[in-house]
Coordinates of C-alpha atoms and ligand atoms in Angstrom, one line a residue:
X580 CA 118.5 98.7 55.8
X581 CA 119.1 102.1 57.6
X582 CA 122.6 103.3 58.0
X583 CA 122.3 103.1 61.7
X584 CA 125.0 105.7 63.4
X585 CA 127.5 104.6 65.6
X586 CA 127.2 105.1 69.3
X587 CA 130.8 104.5 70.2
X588 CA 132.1 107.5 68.0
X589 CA 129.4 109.8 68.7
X590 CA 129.4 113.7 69.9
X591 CA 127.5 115.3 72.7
X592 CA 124.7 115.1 70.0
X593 CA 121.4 113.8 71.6
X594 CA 120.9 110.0 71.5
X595 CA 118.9 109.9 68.1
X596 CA 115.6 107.2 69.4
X597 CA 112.3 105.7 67.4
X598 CA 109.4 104.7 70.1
X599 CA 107.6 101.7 68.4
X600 CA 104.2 101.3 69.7
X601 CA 101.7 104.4 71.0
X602 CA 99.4 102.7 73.2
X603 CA 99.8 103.6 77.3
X604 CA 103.3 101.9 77.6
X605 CA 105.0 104.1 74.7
X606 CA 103.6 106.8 75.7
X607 CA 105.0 107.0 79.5
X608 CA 108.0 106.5 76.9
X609 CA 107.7 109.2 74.9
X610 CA 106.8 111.4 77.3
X611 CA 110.0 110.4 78.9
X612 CA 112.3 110.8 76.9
X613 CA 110.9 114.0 75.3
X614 CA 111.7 115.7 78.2
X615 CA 115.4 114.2 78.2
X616 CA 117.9 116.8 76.6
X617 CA 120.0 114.0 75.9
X618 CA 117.9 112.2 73.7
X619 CA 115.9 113.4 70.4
X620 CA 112.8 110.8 69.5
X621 CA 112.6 111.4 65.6
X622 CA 110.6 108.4 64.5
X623 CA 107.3 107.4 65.7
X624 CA 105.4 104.0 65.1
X625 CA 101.9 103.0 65.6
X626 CA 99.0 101.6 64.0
X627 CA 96.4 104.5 65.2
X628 CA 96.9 106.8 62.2
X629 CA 95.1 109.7 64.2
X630 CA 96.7 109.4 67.3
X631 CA 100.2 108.4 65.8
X632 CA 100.1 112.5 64.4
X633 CA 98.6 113.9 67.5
X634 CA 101.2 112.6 69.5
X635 CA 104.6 113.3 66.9
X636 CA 103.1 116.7 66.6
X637 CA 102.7 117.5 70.3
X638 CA 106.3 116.1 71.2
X639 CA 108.2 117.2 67.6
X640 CA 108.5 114.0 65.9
X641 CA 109.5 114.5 62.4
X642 CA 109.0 110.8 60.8
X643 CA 105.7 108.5 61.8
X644 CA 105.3 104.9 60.3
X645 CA 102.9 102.7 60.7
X646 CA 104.3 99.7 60.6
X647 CA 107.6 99.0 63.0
X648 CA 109.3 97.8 60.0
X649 CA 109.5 100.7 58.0
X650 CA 110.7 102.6 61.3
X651 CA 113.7 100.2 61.7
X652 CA 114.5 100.1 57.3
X653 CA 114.0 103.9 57.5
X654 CA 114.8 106.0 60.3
X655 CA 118.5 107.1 60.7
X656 CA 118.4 106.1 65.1
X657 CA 120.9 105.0 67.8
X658 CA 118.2 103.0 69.7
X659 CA 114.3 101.9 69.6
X660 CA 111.9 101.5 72.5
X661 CA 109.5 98.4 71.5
X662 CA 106.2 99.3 73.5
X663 CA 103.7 96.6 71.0
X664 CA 101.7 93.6 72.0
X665 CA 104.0 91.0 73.7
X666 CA 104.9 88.5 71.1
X667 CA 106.4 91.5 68.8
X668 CA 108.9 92.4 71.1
X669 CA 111.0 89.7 70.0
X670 CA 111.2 90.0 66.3
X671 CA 111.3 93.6 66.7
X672 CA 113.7 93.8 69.1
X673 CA 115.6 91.2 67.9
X674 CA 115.6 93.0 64.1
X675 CA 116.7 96.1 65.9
X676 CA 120.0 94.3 67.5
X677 CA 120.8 93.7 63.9
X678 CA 120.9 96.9 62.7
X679 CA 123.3 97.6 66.1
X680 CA 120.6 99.4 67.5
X681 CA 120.4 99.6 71.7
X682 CA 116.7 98.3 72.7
X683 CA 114.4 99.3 75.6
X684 CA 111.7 96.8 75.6
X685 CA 108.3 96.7 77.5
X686 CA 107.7 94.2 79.9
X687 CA 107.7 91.1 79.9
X688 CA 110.3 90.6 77.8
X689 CA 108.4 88.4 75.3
X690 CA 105.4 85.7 75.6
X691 CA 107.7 82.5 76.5
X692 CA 111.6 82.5 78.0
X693 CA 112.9 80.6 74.4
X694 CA 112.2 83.8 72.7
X695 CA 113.4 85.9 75.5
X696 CA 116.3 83.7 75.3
X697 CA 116.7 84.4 71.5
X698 CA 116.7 88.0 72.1
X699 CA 119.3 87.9 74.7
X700 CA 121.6 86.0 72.4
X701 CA 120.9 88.5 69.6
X702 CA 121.7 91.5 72.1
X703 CA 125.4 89.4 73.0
X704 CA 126.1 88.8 69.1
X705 CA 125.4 92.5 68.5
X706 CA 126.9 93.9 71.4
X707 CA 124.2 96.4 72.1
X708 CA 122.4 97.3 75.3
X709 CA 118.9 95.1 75.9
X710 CA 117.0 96.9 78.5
X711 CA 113.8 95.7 80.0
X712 CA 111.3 98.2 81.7
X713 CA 110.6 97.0 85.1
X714 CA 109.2 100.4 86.5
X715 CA 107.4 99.3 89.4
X716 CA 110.8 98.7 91.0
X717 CA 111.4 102.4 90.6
X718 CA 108.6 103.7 92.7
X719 CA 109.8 106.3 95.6
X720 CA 108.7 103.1 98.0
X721 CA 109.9 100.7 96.8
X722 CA 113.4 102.3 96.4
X723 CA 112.8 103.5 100.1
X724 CA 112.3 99.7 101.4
X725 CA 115.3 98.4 99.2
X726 CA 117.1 101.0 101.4
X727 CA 115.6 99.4 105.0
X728 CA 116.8 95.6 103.2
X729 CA 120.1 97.0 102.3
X730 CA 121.4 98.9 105.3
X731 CA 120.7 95.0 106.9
X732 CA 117.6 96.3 109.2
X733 CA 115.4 93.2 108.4
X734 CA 118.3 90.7 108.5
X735 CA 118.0 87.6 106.4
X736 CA 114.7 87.4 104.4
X737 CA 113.4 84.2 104.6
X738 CA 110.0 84.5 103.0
X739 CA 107.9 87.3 100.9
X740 CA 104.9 87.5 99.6
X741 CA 104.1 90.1 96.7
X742 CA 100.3 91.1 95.1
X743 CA 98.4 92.7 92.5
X744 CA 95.0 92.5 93.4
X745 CA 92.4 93.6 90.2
X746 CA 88.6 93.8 91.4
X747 CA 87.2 93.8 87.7
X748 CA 90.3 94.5 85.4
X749 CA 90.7 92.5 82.4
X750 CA 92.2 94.5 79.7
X751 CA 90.9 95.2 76.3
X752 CA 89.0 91.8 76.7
X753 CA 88.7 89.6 73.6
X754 CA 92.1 92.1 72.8
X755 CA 96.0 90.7 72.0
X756 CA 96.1 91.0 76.1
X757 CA 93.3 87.6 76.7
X758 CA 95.1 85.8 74.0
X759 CA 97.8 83.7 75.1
X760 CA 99.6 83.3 71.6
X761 CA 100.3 87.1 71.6
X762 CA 100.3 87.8 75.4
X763 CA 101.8 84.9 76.8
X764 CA 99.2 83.7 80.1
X765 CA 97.0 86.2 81.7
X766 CA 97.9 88.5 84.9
X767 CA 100.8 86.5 86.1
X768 CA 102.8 87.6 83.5
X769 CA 101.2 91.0 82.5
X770 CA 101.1 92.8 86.2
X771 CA 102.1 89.7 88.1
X772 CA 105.7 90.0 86.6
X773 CA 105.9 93.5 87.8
X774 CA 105.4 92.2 91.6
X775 CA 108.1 89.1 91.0
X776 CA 110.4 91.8 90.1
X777 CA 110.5 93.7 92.6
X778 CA 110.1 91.6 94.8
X779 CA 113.5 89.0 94.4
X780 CA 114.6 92.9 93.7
X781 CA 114.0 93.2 97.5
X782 CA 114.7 90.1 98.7
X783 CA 118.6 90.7 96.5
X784 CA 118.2 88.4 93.8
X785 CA 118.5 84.9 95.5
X786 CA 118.0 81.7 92.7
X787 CA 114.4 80.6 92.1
X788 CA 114.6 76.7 92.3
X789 CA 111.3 75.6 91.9
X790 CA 107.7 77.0 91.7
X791 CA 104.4 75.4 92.3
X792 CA 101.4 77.6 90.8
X793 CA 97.6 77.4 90.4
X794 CA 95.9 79.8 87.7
X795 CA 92.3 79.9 87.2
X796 CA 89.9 81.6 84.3
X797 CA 86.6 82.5 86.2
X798 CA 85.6 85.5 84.8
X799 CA 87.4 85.8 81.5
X800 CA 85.7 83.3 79.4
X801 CA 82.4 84.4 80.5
X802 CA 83.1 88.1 78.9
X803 CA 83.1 89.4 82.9
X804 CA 85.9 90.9 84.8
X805 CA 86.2 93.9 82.8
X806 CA 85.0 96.7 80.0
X807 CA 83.5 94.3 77.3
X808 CA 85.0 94.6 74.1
X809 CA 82.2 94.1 71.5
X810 CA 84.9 91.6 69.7
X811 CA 83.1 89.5 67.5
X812 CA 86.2 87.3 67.5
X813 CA 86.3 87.3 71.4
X814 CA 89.2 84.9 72.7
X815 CA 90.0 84.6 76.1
X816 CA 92.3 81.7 76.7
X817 CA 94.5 82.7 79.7
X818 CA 94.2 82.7 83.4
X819 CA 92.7 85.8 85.2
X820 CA 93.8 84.9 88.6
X821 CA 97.3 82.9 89.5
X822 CA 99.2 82.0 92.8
X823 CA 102.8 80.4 92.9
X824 CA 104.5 79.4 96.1
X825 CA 108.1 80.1 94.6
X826 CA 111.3 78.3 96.4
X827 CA 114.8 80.3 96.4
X828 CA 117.9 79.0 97.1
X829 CA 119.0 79.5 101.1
X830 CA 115.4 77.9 102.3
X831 CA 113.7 81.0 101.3
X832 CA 110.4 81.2 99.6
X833 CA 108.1 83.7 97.7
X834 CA 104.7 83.5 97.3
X835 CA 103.1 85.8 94.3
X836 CA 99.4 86.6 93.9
X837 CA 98.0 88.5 91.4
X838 CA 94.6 88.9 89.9
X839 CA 92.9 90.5 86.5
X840 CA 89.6 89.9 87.8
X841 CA 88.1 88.7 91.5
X842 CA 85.2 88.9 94.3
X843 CA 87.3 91.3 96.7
X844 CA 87.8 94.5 98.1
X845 CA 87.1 97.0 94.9
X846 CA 90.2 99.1 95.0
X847 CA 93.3 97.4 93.7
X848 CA 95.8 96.9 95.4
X849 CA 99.4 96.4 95.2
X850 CA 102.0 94.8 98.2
X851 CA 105.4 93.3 99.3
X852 CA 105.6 91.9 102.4
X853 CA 109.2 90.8 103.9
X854 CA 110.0 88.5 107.0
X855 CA 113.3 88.9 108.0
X856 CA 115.2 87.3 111.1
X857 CA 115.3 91.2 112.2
X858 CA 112.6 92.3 111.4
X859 CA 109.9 92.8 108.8
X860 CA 108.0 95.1 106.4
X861 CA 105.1 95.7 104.6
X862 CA 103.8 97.7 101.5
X863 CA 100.6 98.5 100.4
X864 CA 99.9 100.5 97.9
X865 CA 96.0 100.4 97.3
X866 CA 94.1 102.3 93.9
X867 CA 97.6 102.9 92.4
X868 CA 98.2 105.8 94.8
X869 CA 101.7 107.1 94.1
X870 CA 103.0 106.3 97.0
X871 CA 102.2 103.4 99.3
X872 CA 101.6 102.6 102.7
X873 CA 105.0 100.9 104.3
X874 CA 105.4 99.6 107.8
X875 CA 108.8 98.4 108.9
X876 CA 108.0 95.8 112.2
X877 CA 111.1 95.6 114.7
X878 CA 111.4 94.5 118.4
X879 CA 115.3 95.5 118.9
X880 CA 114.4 98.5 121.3
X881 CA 112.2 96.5 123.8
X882 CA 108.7 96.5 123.1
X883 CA 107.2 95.8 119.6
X884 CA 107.9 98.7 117.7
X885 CA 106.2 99.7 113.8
X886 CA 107.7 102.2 112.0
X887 CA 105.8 104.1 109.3
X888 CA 108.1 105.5 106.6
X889 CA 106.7 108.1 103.9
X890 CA 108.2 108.1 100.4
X891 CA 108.4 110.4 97.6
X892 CA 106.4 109.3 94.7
X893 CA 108.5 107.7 92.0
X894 CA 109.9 108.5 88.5
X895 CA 108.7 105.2 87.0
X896 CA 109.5 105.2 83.0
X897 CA 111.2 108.5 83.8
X898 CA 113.6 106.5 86.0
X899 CA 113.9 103.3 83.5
X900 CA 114.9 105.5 80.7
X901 CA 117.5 107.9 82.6
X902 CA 119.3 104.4 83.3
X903 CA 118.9 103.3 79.6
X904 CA 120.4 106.6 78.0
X905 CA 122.5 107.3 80.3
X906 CA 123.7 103.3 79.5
X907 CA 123.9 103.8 76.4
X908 CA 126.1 107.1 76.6
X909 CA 128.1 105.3 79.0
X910 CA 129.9 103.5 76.0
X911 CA 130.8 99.5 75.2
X912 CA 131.7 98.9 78.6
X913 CA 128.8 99.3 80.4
X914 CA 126.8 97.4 77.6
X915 CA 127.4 94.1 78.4
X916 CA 125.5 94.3 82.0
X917 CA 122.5 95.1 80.2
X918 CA 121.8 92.2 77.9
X919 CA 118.1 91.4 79.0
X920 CA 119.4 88.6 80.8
X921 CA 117.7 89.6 84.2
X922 CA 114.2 89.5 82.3
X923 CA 115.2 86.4 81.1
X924 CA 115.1 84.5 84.3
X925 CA 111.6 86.2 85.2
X926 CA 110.8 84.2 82.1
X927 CA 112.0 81.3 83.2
X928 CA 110.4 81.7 86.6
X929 CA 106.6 82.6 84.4
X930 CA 107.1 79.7 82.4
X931 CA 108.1 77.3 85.4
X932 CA 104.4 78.7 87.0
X933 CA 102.3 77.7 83.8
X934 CA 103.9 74.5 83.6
X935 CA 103.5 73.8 86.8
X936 CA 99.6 75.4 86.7
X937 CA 99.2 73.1 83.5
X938 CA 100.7 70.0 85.0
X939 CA 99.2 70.4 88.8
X940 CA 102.9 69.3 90.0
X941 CA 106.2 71.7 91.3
X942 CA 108.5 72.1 88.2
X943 CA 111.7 73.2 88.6
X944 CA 113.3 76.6 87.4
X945 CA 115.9 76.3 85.0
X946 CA 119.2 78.6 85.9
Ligands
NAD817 N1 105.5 98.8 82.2 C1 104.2 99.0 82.4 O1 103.8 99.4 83.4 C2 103.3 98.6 81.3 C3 102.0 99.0 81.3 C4 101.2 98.6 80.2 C5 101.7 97.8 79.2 N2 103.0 97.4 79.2 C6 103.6 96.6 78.2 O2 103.7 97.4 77.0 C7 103.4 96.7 75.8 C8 102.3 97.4 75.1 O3 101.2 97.5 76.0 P1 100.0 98.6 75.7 O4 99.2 98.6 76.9 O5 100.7 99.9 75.4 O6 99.3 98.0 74.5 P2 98.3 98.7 73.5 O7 97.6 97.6 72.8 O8 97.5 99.8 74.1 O9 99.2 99.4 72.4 C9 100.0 98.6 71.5 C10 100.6 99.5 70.4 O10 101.4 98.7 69.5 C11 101.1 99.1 68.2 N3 101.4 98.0 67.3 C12 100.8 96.8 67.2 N4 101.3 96.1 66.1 C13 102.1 97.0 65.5 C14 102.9 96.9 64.3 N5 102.9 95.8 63.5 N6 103.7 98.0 63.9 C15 103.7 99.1 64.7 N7 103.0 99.2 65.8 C16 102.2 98.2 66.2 C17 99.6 99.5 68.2 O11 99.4 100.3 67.1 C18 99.5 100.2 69.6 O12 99.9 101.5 69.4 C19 103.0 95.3 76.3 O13 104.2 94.4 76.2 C20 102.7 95.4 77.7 O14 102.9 94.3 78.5 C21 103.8 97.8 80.2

């Protein structure tokens, strides 16, 4: 086991990280926190031997691994990002919160809410920080509309509905992503999660009770929707389209769409609509422009009235790891708010959609 150092009797010394995991997601990480002068990512782990030395020696890593194991038994670090297929985020996370290393973790936070649940104990029992990345909630829009919600201008939100449209995007088809063992379902809980987020973000957290969900596998299964792999061992056994009609507590709902693959328009697109007793709003963000189209609706001042409001583009993973480090550096008391318990109840919420998909009745969501 590594002598792991502790955080609560350290110096202005940079936050000592490993970045587990060098495909897209821990890369927006390392580039992140590369360019942090608070934090110094020494150890590197990925299974891509070439690109695992490309990327150490463009941002100065000193120790590469390929296996995440060696990372956590070897590398002298305060805390790990965990950027690997879904169902290693909780043995690796939970491995790490042994140690007493602080975790950011990829989203979701792992393929069903039990394990999420186990890594939320383990982050309690160690007393260490658990962060999940929800960056989509950091866009420069969607911070911008959480400032409309906040300052009261829609009123009471009584319903929402939040999408992520894909044309044709399965990833890596026949990959860890189509397999539901290692990914957990399909795109509700891949980009879907990302739109749930942000939404009850928006909407301030109310309790979802119950969900009702339908998920279909149209294209998938029939190697379309996507880039074909050329896997010999192709498995595709989640959906690639889902909808749940979510009920919050207050008689509000939320209704989530998302897609991997489907016959619409081709650019994808991403929204929140909000319908409040004082008005409404809508974002649209379409071909992952950096900044959406938002529309706040009102009819206080006499006559309809739409408001367009322009946003700077957001920090995204920039964003989620300034709040981690600077979490971190805050010191034990600001740990325990950042146990991984929010991700948690997305879980719940993803699992109460597949049951209810599988069982073609409303489940309710446990608390
Ligand atoms: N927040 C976002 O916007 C966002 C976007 C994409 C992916 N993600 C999440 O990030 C995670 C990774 O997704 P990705 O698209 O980068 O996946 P990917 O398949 O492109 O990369 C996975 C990485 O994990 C590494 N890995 C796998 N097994 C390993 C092991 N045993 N030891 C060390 N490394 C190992 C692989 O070598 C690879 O570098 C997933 O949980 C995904 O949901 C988040």
């Amino acid at each position: 086991m590594n002598e792991t150092r502790s955080v609560e009797t350290r110096s202005e010394a940079p936050l000592r990280m490993g970045v587990i995991g060098i495909g897209w997601a821990g890369q927006q990480h390392l580039e992140a926190l590369s360019a942090r002068a608070d934090v110094e990512v020494v150890a590197l782990a990925g299974m891509e031997a070439e690109l695992l030395g490309q990327l150490a020696d463009k941002h100065g890593v000193a120790s590469r691994y390929e296996r995440w194991e060696d990372l956590l038994d070897s590398a002298q670090i305060d805390a790990v990002v965990v950027a690997v297929p879904t169902a290693l985020h909780a043995p690796i996370a939970i491995a790490a919160l042994e140690r007493g290393l602080h975790v950011l973790c990829e989203k979701p936070i792992a393929e069903s809410a039990e394990r999420a649940e186990a890594m939320v104990a383990a982050a309690r029992k160690a007393g260490r920080v658990l962060e999940i990345a929800f960056n989509h909630r950091r866009r420069g829009d969607i911070e911008m509309l959480k400032g409309v919600v906040d300052r009261g201008e829609l009123g009471r939100i009584y319903y929402a509905k939040a999408w992520w449209l894909r044309r044709s995007g399965i990833p890596q088809p026949g990959s860890w992503f189509t397999r539901k063992e290692s990914a957990g379902g399909g795109p509700l809980v891949d980009i879907g999660i990302h739109v749930l987020d942000f939404a009850l973000h928006l909407m301030g957290e109310p309790a979802v009770t119950a969900a009702n969900a339908t998920t279909f596998a149209e294209f998938g299964p029939r190697g379309r929707g996507g880039e074909p792999s050329g896997a010999t061992d192709f498995v595709f056994d989640v959906e690639d389209f889902a909808t749940a009609l979510l009920r919050l507590e207050k008689d509000a709902a939320l209704t989530i769409e998302t897609s991997w693959a489907g016959y619409r328009a081709k650019a994808d697109e991403i929204g929140v609509t909000l319908y409040g007793t004082e008005g409404g709003a809508e974002l649209v963000i379409t071909g992952y422009k950096p900044v959406g189209r938002l529309r706040v609706f009102k009819d206080d001042v006499g006559p309809e009235k739409e408001t367009e409001l322009t946003a700077e583009p957001g920090r995204g993973h920039a964003a989620v790891a300034e709040t981690f480090v600077a979490t971190v550096l805050a010191g034990p008391d600001a740990w325990p708010a950042y146990d991984g318990s929010l991700a948690l109840s997305r879980a719940r919420i993803i699992d109460a959609c597949y049951e209810s998909a599988r069982t073609a009745q409303q489940v309710e969501v446990s608390a």
